[in-house]
């Protein structure tokens, strides 16, 4: 038995090697036939996909003979077994199924190889060789699937960044929805946009943290790190039940130091741009409220946003504060204005209006019912004061 150049021989005779080389196609066909017989899912694959598996098996069978001749080339030969496979192989054959294929192919080869041995020494060498070669093939399959998963992960990350960027910029609905659907997002689900600072300068670490938090609360998310800004789109309702209300607080833990602003919850992804624009406006203005909660809703920052020049915030203050109080009548309007001018002192307000303090209390409760803001609360009082001021300015400009 001669020694071949380039590596160590596996103790198989030249005659056995020649017979195996001629029979490699037959071995591959027998292996695929066994797959069809023993693996129910394999028989359901389309013909072109089964043909791809046959091609891989034939390459692997030929590679086994070459591997027996030169074991130093094991890594290259086993990798070649998957080089000719279509790129979408990992999409229609899972890693678990690929391991089943490798295990079954190894068993079939173990059954078939003794027929090509010239003596007991050949038989032992072939049996040991197929076990070692099967192990190498399994590792090559795992490496191939890992590379495919990394490529898909990188593509999904880029696609997700495009979707989030489209939401922030207000891109056309069709392209945004198709990309989101490719990521498995339900376009009809409620969506809420949160914006704040990332916890780290390392984007993969930020993505891992956000996805970990999302997995704990059981909600799908879309996210993108845009420079020093982290944008997260959360699916599902965020108001109503206690769990929904606490959801944003749990997700805000994935952000870094500084404020986290949540836009309004919208009905679907097509309206998510509105939530994003509100959240961005709130993020620019939240510095005006040092004690703002975390996270803070953009709707809670209307005074600061109006002072920062946000016309949308001014319009909302007019609609929700100035107009309802004006429609309630002069009595309500003068009561809340006087109460605010008196510094929130009930007795001073009653004395100025020449009414009993209980009358003032009743009217202030009515103001709370009308606007949703309690004049006796310092923060709500600020909202009411700025809302009334914005309303007067809008009226003077003929906008109301």
mmCIF file of N, CA and C in Angstrom, residues 19 39 47-48 78 98 117 180 224 234 251 265 307 338 344 359:
data_model
loop_
_atom_site.group_PDB
_atom_site.id
_atom_site.type_symbol
_atom_site.label_atom_id
_atom_site.label_comp_id
_atom_site.label_asym_id
_atom_site.label_seq_id
_atom_site.Cartn_x
_atom_site.Cartn_y
_atom_site.Cartn_z
ATOM 1 N N UNK A 19 -12.596 1.205 -5.966
ATOM 2 C CA UNK A 19 -13.971 0.713 -5.999
ATOM 3 C C UNK A 19 -14.943 1.740 -5.408
ATOM 4 N N UNK A 39 -37.372 9.257 6.361
ATOM 5 C CA UNK A 39 -37.684 10.617 6.839
ATOM 6 C C UNK A 39 -38.945 11.098 6.130
ATOM 7 N N UNK A 47 -39.279 18.514 -5.824
ATOM 8 C CA UNK A 47 -38.257 17.747 -6.541
ATOM 9 C C UNK A 47 -36.935 18.500 -6.637
ATOM 10 N N UNK A 48 -36.992 19.822 -6.875
ATOM 11 C CA UNK A 48 -35.748 20.573 -7.019
ATOM 12 C C UNK A 48 -34.967 20.619 -5.709
ATOM 13 N N UNK A 78 -14.819 18.772 3.398
ATOM 14 C CA UNK A 78 -16.148 18.798 4.005
ATOM 15 C C UNK A 78 -16.853 20.115 3.714
ATOM 16 N N UNK A 98 -31.052 18.921 8.948
ATOM 17 C CA UNK A 98 -29.756 18.669 8.312
ATOM 18 C C UNK A 98 -28.946 17.662 9.129
ATOM 19 N N UNK A 117 -14.635 -3.508 1.100
ATOM 20 C CA UNK A 117 -13.394 -3.817 1.809
ATOM 21 C C UNK A 117 -12.786 -5.114 1.268
ATOM 22 N N UNK A 180 -41.810 45.858 6.729
ATOM 23 C CA UNK A 180 -42.194 45.419 8.070
ATOM 24 C C UNK A 180 -42.771 44.012 8.041
ATOM 25 N N UNK A 224 -33.928 50.945 16.110
ATOM 26 C CA UNK A 224 -32.803 51.436 15.326
ATOM 27 C C UNK A 224 -32.012 52.418 16.177
ATOM 28 N N UNK A 234 -42.934 49.825 19.668
ATOM 29 C CA UNK A 234 -43.497 48.720 20.440
ATOM 30 C C UNK A 234 -44.881 48.383 19.891
ATOM 31 N N UNK A 251 -39.960 48.927 29.297
ATOM 32 C CA UNK A 251 -39.148 49.110 28.097
ATOM 33 C C UNK A 251 -38.163 50.258 28.250
ATOM 34 N N UNK A 265 -50.098 56.167 21.248
ATOM 35 C CA UNK A 265 -50.328 54.855 20.647
ATOM 36 C C UNK A 265 -51.281 55.005 19.474
ATOM 37 N N UNK A 307 -43.875 76.189 23.975
ATOM 38 C CA UNK A 307 -42.862 77.227 24.198
ATOM 39 C C UNK A 307 -41.666 77.054 23.265
ATOM 40 N N UNK A 338 -58.790 83.537 37.310
ATOM 41 C CA UNK A 338 -58.594 84.231 38.583
ATOM 42 C C UNK A 338 -57.856 83.348 39.577
ATOM 43 N N UNK A 344 -53.208 80.160 43.179
ATOM 44 C CA UNK A 344 -53.800 78.930 43.689
ATOM 45 C C UNK A 344 -54.324 79.045 45.099
ATOM 46 N N UNK A 359 -68.207 77.539 46.148
ATOM 47 C CA UNK A 359 -68.559 77.782 44.747
ATOM 48 C C UNK A 359 -67.320 77.672 43.868
#
